[in-house]
XYZ file of C-alpha atoms in Angstrom:
468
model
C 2.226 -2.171 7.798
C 1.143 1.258 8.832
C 0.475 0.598 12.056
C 1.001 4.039 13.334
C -0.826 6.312 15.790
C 1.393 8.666 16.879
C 0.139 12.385 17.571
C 3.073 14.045 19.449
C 7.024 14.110 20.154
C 8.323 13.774 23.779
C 11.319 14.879 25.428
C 13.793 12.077 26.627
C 17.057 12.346 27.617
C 17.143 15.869 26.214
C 16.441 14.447 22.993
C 13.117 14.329 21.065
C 11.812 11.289 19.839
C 8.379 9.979 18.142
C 6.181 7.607 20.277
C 4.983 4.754 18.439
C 3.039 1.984 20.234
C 5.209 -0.421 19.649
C 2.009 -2.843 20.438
C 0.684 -1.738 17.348
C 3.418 -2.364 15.243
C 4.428 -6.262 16.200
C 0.305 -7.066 16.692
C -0.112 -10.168 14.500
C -4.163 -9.788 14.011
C -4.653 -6.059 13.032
C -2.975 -4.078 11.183
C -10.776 13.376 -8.187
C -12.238 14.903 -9.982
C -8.887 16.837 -11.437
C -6.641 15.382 -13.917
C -3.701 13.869 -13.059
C -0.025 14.796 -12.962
C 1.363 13.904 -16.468
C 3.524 11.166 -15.709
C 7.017 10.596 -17.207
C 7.134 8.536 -20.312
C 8.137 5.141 -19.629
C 11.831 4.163 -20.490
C 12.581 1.949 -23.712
C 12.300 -1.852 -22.315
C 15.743 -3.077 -21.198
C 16.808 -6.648 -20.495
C 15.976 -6.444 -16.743
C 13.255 -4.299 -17.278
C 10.166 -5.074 -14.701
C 7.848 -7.313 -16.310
C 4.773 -7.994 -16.442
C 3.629 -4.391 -17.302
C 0.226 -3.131 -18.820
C -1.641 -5.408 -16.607
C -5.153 -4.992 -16.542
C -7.232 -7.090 -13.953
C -11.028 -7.774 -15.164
C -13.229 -9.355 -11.940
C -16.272 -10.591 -10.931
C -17.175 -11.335 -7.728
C -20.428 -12.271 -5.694
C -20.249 -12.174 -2.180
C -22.441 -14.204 0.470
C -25.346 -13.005 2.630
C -22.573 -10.771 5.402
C -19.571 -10.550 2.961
C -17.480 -13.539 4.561
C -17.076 -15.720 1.309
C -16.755 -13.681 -2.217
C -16.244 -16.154 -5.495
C -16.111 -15.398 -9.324
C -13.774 -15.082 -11.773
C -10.386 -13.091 -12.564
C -8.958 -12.211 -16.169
C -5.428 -10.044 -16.176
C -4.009 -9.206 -19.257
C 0.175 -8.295 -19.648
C 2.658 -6.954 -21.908
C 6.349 -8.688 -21.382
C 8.190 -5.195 -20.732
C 11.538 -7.230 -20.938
C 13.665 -8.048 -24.379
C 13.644 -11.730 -23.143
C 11.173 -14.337 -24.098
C 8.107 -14.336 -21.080
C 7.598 -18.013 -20.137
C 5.551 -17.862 -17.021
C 4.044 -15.797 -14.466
C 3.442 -15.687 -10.649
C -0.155 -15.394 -8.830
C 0.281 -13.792 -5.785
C -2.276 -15.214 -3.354
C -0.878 -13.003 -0.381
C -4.504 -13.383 1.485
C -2.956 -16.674 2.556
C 0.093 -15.136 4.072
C -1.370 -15.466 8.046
C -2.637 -18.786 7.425
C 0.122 -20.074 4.722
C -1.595 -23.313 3.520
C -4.167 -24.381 6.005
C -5.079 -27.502 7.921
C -7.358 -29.936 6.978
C -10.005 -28.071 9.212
C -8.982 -24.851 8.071
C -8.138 -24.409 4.421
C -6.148 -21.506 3.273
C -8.897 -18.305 2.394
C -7.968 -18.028 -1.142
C -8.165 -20.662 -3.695
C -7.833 -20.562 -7.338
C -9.353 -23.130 -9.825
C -10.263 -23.366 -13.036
C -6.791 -21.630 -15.123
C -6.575 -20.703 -18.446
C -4.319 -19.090 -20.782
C -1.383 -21.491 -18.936
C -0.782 -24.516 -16.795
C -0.910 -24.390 -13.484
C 2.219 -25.403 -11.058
C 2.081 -25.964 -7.255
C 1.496 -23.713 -4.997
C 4.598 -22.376 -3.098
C 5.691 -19.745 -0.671
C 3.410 -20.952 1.833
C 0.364 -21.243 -0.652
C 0.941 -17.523 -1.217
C 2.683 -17.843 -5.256
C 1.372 -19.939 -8.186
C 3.120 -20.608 -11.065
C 1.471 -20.176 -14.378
C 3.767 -21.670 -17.263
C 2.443 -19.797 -20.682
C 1.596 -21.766 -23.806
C 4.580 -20.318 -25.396
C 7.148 -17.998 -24.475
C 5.694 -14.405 -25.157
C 8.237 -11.871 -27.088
C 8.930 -8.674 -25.982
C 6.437 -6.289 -26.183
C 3.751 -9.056 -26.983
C 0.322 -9.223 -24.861
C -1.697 -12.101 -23.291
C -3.766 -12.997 -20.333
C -4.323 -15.812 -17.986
C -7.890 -16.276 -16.315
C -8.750 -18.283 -13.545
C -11.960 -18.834 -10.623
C -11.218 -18.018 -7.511
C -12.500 -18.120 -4.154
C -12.225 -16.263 -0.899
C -13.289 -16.921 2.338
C -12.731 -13.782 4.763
C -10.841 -14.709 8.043
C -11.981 -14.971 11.437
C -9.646 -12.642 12.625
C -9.665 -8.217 12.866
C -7.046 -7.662 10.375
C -6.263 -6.142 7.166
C -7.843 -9.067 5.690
C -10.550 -9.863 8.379
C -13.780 -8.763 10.314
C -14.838 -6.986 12.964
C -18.331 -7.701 13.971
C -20.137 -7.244 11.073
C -17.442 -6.205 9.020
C -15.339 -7.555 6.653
C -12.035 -6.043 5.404
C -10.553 -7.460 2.264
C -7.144 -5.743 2.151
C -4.620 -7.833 -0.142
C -7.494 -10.610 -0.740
C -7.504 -10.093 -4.968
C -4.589 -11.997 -6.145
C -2.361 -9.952 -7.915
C 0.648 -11.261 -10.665
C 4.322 -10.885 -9.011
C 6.901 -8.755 -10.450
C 10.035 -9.855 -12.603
C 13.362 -7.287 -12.588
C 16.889 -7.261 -12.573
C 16.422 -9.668 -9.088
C 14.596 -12.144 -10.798
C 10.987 -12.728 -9.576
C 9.955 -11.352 -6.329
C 8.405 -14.169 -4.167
C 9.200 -12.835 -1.082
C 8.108 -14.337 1.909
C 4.452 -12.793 3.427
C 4.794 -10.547 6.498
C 2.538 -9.568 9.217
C 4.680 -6.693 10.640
C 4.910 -5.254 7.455
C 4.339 -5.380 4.036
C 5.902 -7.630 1.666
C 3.729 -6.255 -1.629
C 5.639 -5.246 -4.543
C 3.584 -4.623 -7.419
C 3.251 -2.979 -10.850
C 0.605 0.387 -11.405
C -2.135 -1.275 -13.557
C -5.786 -1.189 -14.402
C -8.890 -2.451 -12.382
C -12.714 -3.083 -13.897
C -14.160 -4.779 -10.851
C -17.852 -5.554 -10.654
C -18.867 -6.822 -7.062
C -22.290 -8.601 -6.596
C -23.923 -7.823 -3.049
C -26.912 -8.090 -0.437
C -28.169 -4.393 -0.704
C -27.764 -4.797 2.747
C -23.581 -3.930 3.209
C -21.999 -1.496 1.876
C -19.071 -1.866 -0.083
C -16.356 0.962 -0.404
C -13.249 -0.321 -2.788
C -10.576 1.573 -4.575
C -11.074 3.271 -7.729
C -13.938 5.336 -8.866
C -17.338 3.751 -7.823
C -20.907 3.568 -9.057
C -23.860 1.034 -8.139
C -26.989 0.211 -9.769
C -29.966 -2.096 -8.099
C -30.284 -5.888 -9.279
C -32.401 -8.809 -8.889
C -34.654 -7.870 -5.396
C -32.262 -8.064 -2.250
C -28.985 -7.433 -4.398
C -27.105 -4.710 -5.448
C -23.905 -4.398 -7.966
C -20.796 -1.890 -7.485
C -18.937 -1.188 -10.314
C -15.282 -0.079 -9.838
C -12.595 1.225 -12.472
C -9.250 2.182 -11.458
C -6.287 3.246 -13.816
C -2.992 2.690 -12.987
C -2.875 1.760 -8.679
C -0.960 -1.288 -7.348
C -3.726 -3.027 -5.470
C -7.127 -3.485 -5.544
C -8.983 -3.105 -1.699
C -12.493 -3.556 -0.469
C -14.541 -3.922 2.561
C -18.221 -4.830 3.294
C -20.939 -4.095 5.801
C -23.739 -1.997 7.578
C -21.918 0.841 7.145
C -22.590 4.545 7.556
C -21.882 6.608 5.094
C -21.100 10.434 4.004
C -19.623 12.323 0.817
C -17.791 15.203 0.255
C -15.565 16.909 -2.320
C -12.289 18.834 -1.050
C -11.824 22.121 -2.033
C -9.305 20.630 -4.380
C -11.808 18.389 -6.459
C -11.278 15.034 -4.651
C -14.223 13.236 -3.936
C -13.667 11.683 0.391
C -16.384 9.210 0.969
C -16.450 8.054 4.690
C -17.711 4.623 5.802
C -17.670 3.630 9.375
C -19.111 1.386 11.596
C -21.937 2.865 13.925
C -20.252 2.156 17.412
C -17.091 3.980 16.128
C -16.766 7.187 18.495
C -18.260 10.141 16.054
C -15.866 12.801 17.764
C -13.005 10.342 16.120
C -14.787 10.067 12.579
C -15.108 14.241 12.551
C -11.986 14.506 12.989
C -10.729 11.361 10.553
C -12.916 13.230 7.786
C -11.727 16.528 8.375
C -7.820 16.025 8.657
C -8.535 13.382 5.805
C -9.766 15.825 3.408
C -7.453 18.552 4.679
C -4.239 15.689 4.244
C -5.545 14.806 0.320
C -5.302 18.512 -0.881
C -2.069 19.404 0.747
C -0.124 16.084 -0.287
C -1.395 16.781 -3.537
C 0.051 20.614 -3.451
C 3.142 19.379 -1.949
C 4.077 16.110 -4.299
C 1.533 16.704 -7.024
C -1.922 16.380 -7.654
C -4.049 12.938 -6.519
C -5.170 11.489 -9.968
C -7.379 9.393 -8.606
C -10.534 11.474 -8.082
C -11.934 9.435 -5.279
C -10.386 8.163 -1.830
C -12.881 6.443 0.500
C -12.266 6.268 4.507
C -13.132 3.104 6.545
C -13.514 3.453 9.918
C -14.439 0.659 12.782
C -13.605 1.109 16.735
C -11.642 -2.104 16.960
C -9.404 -2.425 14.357
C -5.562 -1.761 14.994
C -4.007 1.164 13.677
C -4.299 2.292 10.251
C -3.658 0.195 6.646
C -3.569 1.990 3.240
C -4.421 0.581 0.084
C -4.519 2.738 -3.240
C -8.042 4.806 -2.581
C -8.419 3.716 0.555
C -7.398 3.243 3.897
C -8.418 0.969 6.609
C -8.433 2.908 10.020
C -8.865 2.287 13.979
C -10.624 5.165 14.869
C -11.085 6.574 18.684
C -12.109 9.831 20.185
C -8.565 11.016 19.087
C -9.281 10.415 15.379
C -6.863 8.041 13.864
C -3.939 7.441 11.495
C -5.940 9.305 8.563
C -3.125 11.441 7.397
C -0.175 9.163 7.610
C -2.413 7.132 5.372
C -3.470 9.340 3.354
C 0.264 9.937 2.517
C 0.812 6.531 0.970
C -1.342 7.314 -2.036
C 1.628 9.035 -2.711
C 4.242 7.253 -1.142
C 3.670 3.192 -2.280
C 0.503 4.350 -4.326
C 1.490 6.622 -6.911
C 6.121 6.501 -6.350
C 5.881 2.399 -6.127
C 8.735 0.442 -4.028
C 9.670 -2.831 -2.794
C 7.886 -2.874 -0.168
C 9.672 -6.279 1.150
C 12.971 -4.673 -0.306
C 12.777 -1.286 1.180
C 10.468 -0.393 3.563
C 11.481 2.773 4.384
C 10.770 4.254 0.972
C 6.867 4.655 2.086
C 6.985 4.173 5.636
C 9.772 6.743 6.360
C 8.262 9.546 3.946
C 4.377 8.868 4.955
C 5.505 9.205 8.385
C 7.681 12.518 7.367
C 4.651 14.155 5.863
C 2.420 13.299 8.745
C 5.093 15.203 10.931
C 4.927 18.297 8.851
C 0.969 17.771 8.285
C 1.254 18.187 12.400
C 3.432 20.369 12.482
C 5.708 18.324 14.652
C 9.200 20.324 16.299
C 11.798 17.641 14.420
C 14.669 18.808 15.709
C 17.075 16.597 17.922
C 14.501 14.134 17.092
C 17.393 11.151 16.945
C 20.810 10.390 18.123
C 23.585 8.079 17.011
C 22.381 6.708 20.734
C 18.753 5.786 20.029
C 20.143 3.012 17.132
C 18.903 -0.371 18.556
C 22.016 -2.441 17.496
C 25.256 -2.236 15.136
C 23.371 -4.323 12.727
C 19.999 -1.829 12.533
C 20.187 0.337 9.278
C 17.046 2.427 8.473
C 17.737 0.502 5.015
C 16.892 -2.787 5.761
C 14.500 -5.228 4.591
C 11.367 -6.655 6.021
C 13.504 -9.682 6.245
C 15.432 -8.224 8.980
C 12.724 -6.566 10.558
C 10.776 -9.582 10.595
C 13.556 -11.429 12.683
C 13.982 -7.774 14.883
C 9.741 -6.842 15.262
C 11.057 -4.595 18.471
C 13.124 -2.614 16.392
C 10.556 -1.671 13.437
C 9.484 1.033 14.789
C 12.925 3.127 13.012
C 11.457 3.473 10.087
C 9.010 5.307 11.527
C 10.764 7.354 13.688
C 14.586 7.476 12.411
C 13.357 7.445 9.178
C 10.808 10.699 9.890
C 13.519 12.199 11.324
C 16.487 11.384 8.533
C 13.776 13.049 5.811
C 13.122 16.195 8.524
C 17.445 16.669 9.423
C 17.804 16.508 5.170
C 15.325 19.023 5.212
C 16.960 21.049 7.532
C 20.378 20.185 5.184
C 19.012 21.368 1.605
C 16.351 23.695 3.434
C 12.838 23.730 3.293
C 12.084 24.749 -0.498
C 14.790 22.965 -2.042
C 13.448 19.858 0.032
C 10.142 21.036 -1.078
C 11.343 21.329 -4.733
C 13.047 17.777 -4.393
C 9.606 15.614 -3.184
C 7.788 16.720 -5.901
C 10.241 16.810 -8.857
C 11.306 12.939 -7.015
C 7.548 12.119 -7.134
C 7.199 13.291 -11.165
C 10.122 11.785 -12.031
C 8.712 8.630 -10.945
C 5.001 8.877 -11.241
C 2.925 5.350 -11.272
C 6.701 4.010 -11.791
C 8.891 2.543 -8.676
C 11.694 4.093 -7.078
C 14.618 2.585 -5.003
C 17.174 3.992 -2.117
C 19.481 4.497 -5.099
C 17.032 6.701 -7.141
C 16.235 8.898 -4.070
C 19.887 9.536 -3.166
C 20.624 10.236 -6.545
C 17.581 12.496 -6.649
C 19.194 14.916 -3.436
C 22.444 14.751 -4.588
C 21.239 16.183 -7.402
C 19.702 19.297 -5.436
C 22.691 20.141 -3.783
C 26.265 21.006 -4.390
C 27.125 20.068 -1.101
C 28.393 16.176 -1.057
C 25.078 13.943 0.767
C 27.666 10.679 1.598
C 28.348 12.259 5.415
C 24.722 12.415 5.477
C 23.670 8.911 4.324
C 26.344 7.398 6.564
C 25.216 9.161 9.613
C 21.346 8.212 8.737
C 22.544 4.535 7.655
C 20.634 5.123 4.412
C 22.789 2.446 2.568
């Protein structure tokens, strides 16, 4: 969870280290026009190769008079990537992950009925996976789909997925299919500290039936067109993102193009402080162009802005980002950063946290313009056991000590900077980002990528970072 507001480092103890309300990290209720990059060519499928792959999510939805309760009806389509037979998938449902699988009073928000193209198992994981057995196993490189209704009620609560007031945030609401690799299939736990999404770059056509009244930013590239009297539709398509995000309301709204081509639309709500949505929409348009200098051009052509005065921190989906916006402005850049790092260089997000967090946080630094240096000790580590490598599993069971990905891990990225110097680490981000463009990465691939920019031997450095 990107749950970051930081602005500034502070002297302590003769060190330097970045402040990070630890209040909104453990908080359980909130959280272009250009062409793209050429990506790599994808590998030849191997045995553990991820799987599903291709996907492409067709929806319809219609929401309700205020956008709390959205139904219609989902279609994704799949290659199996791997040389072994497909014989089911896994629906994420991860908009149940806060309240797992309801009471009788209080069903879970997201329900799916009405399956075809497999049968149906239980749901598991706290109501957050389905299993879909397929009709027959499907052979490598084959392509099907599954379909099914579904149903989602926003919660009462001002979260990712949530409301404030009049608004209604549907981060991580569209169930998504899980991911197969060399572990097996990912159904990892949901986590509110964090993120526990690991997903596949694939293809959205969303249309989204609406009271004219709210308006409705989402990822990918956005048009609308009247309907029947009252009602309005908007149309999304996006290629090759991880998640599909939208929110709803009586929101204001303003467009603008960056000098780099990349169309920032900002939505906010109209008690949010206007000094703090200037300076969101400046530094946001500002962060877009230089991320995309620095680790290669945004291929996405749009990125909208959502802004409300209540809600906690900041929370980035691919296009957009959710933010908590005060006089001071807000996380806008740090978020901005994880269209590259999560968006477009994918990770385990349950697996490896630090692979976005630490680098979104490292560019916001040099965004800022942050002094790095003595920014962390061998003193500041919380415990023998902490390791900037870890998995939300441990930092779920350790919320006080989350925070080090954010700071250690800033600073580990900064001191290797310092290490290689600034354009080979330059020269490293962006070949590191080609090299695995709309693809995931791991720890592995990233150490192998800057020991591979240097003659001089990294395994001091990784051992003094606990980058394991």
């Amino acid at each position: 969870m990107s749950w970051i507001r930081a602005h500034a480092w502070c002297s302590t103890s003769g060190r330097r280290l970045l402040v990070v309300p630890l209040a909104l990290l453990v908080a359980a209720g909130a959280t272009g026009a250009g062409a793209a990059t050429a990506p790599v060519a994808p590998p030849a499928p191997k045995a553990k190769a991820a799987t599903p792959d291709r996907l492409r999510y067709d929806v319809s939805l219609r929401g309700d008079a205020d956008g709390s309760h959205w139904t219609g009806r989902q279609r994704v389509s799949f290659r199996n990537a791997s040389d072994r037979p497909l014989r089911e998938v896994y629906v994420r449902l991860w908009g149940n992950g806060d309240d797992k699988c309801g009471t009788p009073g209080k069903p879970s928000p997201v329900k799916l009925s009405k399956v075809r193209g497999g049968t149906p198992g239980r749901l598991t994981v706290n109501c957050t996976a389905l299993r879909i057995t397929l009709p027959k196993p499907l052979a490598r490189g084959a392509r099907t789909a599954v379909s099914f209704d579904v149903s989602i009620t926003v919660p009462e609560r001002n979260n990712r997925f949530g409301r404030e007031g009049a608004f209604r945030f549907l981060g991580n609401a569209l169930p998504v299919l899980a991911v197969h690799d060399a572990k097996g299939w990912h159904l990892d736990p949901y986590v509110s500290t964090g993120e526990s999404f690991y997903t596949l770059a694939s293809d959205f056509r969303v249309r989204i039936d609406h009271p004219s009244t709210l308006k409705v930013p989402a990822t990918g590239r956005t048009w609308t067109r009247q309907d029947k009297p009252g009602r309005t539709v908007t149309h999304s398509v996006a290629h090759r993102v991880r998640d599909f995000a939208w929110a709803a309301g009586p929101f204001r709204v303003a467009s603008e193009t960056s000098p780099g081509g990349v169309r920032v639309k900002s939505y906010w709500a109209p008690n949010t402080p206007a000094a703090g949505v200037r300076l969101n929409r400046k530094d946001g348009v500002a962060a877009v162009d230089r991320f995309g200098k620095e680790f290669g051009r945004y291929p996405y052509g749009e990125i909208d802005l959502v802004m409300t005065k209540g809600f906690g921190g900041g929370m980035e989906y691919p296009g957009l980002v959710i933010l908590g916006t005060t006089e001071e402005g807000g996380a806008v850049v740090h978020e901005v950063a994880h269209q590259w790092w999560y968006g477009i260089v994918g990770n385990d997000e349950y697996g490896a946290p630090w692979l976005d967090e630490s680098f979104a946080q490292y560019a916001n630094a040099r965004f800022y313009g942050w002094d790095t240096r003595d920014c962390w000790s061998d003193d500041d580590w919380p415990s023998d056991r902490t390791a900037l490598t870890n998995s939300m599993a441990y930092w779920a069971e350790h919320r006080d000590e989350y925070h080090v990905i954010y700071t250690a891990g800033s600073c580990a990225l900064a001191n290797l900077e310092r290490t290689l110097g600034a354009d080979t680490m330059a020269r490293l981000l962006k070949r590191y980002a080609r090299e695995h463009w709309y693809g995931v990465s791991t720890t592995a691939d990233f150490k192998k990528a800057a020991q591979s920019a240097t003659t001089t031997d990294l395994d001091p450095f990784w051992k003094k970072h606990r980058i394991r």
